[in-house]
C-alpha positions as a Markdown table, in Angstrom:
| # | Residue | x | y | z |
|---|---|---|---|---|
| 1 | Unk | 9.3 | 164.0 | 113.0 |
| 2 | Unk | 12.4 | 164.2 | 111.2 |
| 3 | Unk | 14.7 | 161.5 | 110.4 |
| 4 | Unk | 18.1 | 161.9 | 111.8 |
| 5 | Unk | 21.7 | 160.3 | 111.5 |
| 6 | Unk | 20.8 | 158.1 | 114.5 |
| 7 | Unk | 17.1 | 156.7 | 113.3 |
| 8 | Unk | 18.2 | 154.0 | 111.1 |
| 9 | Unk | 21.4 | 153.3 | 113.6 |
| 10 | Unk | 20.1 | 150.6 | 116.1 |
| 11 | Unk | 22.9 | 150.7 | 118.7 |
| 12 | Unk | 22.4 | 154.7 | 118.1 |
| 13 | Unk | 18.9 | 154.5 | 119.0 |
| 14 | Unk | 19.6 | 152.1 | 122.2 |
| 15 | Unk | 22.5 | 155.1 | 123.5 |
| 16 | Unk | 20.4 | 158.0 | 122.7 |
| 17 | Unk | 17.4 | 156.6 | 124.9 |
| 18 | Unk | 19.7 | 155.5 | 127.5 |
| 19 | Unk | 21.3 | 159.0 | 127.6 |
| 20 | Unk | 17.8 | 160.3 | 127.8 |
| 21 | Unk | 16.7 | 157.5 | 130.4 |
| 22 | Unk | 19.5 | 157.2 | 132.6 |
| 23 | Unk | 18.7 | 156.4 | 135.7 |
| 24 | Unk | 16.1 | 153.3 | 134.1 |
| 25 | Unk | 19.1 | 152.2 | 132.4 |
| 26 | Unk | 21.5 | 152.0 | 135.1 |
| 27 | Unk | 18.7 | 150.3 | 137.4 |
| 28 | Unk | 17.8 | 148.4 | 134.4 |
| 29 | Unk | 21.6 | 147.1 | 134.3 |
| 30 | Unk | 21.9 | 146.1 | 137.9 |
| 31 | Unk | 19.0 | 144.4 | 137.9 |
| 32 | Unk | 20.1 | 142.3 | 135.2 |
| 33 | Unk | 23.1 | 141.9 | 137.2 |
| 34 | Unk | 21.5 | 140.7 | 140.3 |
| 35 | Unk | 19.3 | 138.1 | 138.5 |
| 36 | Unk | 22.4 | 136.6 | 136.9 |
| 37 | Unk | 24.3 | 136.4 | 140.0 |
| 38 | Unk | 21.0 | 134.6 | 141.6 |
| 39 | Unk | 20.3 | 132.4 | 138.6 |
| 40 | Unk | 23.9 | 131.5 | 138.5 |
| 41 | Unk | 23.9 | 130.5 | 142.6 |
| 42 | Unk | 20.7 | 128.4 | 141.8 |
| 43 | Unk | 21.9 | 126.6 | 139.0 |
| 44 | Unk | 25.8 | 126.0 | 140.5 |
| 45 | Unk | 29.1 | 124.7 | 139.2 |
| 46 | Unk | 30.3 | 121.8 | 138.5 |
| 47 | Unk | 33.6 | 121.0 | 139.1 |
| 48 | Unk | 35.5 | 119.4 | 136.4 |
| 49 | Unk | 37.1 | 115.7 | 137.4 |
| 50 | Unk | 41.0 | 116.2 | 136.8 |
| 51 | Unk | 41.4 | 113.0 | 135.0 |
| 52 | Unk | 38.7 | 114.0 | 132.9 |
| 53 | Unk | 40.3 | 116.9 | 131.1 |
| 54 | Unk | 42.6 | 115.0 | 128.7 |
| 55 | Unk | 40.8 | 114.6 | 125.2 |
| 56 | Unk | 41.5 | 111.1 | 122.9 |
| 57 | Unk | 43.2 | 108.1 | 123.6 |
| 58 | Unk | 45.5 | 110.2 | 126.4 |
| 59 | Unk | 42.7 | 110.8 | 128.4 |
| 60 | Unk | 41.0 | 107.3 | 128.0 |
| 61 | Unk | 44.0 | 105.7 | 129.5 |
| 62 | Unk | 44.5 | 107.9 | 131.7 |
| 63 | Unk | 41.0 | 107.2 | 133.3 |
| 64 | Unk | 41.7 | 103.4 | 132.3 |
| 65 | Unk | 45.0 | 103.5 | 135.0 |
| 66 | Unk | 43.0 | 105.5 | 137.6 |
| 67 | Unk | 40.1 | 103.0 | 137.8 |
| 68 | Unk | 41.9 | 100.1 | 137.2 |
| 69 | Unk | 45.4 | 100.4 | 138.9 |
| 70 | Unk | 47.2 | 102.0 | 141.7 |
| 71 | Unk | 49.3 | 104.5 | 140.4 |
| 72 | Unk | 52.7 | 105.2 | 142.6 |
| 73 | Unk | 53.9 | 108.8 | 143.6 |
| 74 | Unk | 57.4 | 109.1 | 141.9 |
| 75 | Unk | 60.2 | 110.7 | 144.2 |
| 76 | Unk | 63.8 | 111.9 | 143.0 |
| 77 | Unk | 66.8 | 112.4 | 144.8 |
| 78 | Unk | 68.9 | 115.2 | 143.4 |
| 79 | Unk | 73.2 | 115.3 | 144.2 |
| 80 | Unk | 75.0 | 118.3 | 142.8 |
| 81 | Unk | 78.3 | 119.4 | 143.9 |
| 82 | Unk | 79.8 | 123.1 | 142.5 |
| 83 | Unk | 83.4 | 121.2 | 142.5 |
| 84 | Unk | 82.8 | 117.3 | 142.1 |
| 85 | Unk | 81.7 | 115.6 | 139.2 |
| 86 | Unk | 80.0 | 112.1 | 139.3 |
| 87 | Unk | 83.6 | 110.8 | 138.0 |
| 88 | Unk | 84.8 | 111.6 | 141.7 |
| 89 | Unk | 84.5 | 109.0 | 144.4 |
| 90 | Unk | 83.1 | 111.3 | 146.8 |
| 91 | Unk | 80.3 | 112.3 | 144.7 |
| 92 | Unk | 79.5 | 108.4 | 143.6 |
| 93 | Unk | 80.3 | 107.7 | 147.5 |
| 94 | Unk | 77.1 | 109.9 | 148.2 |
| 95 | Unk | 74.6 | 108.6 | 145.9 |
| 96 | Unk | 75.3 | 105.4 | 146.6 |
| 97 | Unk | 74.8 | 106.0 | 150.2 |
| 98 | Unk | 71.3 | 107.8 | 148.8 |
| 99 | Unk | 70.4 | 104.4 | 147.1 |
| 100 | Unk | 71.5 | 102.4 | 150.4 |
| 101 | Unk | 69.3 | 104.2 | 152.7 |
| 102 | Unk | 66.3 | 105.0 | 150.4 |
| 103 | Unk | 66.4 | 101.4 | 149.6 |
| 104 | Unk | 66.2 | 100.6 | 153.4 |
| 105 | Unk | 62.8 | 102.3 | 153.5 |
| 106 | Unk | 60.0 | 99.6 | 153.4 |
| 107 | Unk | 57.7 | 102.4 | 151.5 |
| 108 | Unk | 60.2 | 102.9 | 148.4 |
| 109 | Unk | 60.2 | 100.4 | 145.2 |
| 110 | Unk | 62.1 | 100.9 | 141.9 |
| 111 | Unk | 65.5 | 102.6 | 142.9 |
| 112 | Unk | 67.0 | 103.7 | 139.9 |
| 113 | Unk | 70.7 | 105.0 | 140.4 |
| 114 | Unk | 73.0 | 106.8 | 137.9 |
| 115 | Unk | 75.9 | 104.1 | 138.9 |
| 116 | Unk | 73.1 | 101.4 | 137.3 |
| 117 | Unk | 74.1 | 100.9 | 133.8 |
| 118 | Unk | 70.8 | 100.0 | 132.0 |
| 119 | Unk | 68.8 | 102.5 | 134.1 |
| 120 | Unk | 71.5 | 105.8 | 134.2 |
| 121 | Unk | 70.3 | 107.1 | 131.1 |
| 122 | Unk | 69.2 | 110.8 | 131.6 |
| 123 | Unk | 70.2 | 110.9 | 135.6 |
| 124 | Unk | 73.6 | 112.2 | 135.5 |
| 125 | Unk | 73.4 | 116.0 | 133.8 |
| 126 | Unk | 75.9 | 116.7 | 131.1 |
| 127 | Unk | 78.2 | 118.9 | 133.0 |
| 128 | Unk | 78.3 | 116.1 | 135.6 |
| 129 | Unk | 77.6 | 117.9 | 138.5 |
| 130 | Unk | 74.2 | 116.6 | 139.6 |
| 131 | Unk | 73.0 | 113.5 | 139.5 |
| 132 | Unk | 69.3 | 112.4 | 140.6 |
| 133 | Unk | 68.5 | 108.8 | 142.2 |
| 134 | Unk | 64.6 | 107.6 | 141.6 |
| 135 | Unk | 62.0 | 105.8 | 143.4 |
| 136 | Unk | 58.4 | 105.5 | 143.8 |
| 137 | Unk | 56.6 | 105.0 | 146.9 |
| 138 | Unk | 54.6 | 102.0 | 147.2 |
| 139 | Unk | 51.0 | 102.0 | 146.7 |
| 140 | Unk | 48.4 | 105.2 | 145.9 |
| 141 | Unk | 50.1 | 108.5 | 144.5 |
| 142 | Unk | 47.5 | 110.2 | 146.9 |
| 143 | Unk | 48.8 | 108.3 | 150.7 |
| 144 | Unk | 52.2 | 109.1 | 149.7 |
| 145 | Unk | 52.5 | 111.6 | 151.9 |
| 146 | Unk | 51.4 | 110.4 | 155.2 |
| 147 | Unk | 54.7 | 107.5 | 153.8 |
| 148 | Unk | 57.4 | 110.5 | 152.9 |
| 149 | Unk | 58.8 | 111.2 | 156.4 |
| 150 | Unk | 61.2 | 108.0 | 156.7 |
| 151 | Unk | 62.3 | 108.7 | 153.1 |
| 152 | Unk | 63.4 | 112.8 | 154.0 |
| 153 | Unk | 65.1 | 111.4 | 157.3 |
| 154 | Unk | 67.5 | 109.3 | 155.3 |
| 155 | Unk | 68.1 | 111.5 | 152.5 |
| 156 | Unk | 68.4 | 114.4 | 155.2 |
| 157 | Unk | 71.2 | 111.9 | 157.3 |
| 158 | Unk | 73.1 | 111.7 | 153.8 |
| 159 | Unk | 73.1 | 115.4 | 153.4 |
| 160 | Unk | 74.4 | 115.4 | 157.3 |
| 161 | Unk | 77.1 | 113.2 | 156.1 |
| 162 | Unk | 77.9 | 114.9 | 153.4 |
| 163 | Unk | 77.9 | 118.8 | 154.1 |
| 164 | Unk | 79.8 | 119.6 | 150.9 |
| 165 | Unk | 77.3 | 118.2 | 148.4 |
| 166 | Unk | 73.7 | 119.3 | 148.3 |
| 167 | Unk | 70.9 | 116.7 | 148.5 |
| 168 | Unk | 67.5 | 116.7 | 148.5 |
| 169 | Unk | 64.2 | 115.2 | 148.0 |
| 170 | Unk | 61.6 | 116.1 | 145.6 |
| 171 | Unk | 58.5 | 114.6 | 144.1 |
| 172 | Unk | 55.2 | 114.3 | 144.5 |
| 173 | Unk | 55.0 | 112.7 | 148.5 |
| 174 | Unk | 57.7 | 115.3 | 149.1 |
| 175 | Unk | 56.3 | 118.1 | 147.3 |
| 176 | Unk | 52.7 | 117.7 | 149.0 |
| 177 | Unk | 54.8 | 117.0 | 152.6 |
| 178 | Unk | 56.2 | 120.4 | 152.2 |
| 179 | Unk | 53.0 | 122.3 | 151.3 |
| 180 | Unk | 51.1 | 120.9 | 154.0 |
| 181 | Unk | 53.6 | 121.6 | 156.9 |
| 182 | Unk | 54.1 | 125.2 | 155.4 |
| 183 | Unk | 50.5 | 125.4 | 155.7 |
| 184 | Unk | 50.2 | 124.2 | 159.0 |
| 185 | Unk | 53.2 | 126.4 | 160.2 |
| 186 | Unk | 51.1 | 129.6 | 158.4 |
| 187 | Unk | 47.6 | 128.6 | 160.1 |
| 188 | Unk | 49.5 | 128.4 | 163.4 |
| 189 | Unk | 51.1 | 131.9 | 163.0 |
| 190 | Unk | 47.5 | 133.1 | 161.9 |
| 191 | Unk | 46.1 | 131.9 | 165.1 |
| 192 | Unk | 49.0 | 133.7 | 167.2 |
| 193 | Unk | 48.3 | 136.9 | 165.8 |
């Protein structure tokens, strides 16, 4: 037998008898498939712990606060006006009505207003149109939202009282309020059609 182009090739060798053995190649193939897909059922995933990601000293404080220490879900406020900057009385008349009523809520701790000198640094934006008035919700990041609903009904009476600015809430007990009643509202369509 003569040596070809192809004899000292290995990869050449491998297509040549799988061009010549098709049909045990392609068979061969899926087999191979199938017995990955079973061995990889048997064996599983595991699912990797969130707080377990971050690498260094990030990460080992970060699983130091979530064993160690309640960690509150941090809510915003925001106030933007087109026309009205947080110079005008209107505008200033609306966040501290924000601050009044989210204040009121027995769920919210650590209000932090734009009108507060020590704490306004980064809450107004630089054209002055928008503001944002923080909080956190008392106790774990993860009840939050079951604690949100009194918090949107005052900031949605502010927005009723004042129809020229917008306001709204957003954070994480808002966010995750949102989601799940979009959810709900989607499963319920589902189940109509």
């Amino acid at each position: 037998m003569s040596e070809g182009p192809y004899s000292r090739n290995v990869a050449a060798r491998i297509g040549c008898w799988s061009a010549r053995h098709w049909k045990t190649a392609t068979f061969g193939w899926l087999a191979f498939v199938v017995i990955a897909l079973v061995a990889g059922q048997a064996v599983g995933t595991k699912n990797i712990d969130p707080n377990d990601t971050l690498p260094g000293e990030s990460g080992r404080m970060t699983r130091i606060l979530d064993a160690g220490f309640e960690q509150p879900a941090g809510e915003s406020v925001l106030v933007q006006s087109k026309t009205l900057t947080a110079e005008d009385p209107r505008f200033q008349g609306a966040v501290a009505d924000v601050v009044r009523r989210v204040s009121a809520v027995d769920v919210v701790m650590n209000v932090r207003s734009p009108s507060d000198d020590e704490q306004s640094s980064g809450l107004i934006s630089g054209d002055g149109h928008s503001a944002l008035v923080q909080f956190d919700i008392r106790g774990d990041a993860d009840e939050a939202t079951e604690k949100i609903d009194p918090v949107l009904a005052a900031v949605a009476d502010v927005q009723r009282a004042n129809p020229e600015l917008f306001i709204g809430a957003f954070g994480d007990g808002s966010a995750n309020k949102a989601l799940e009643d979009q959810f709900a509202k989607d499963l319920e369509k589902a189940g109509f059609l």
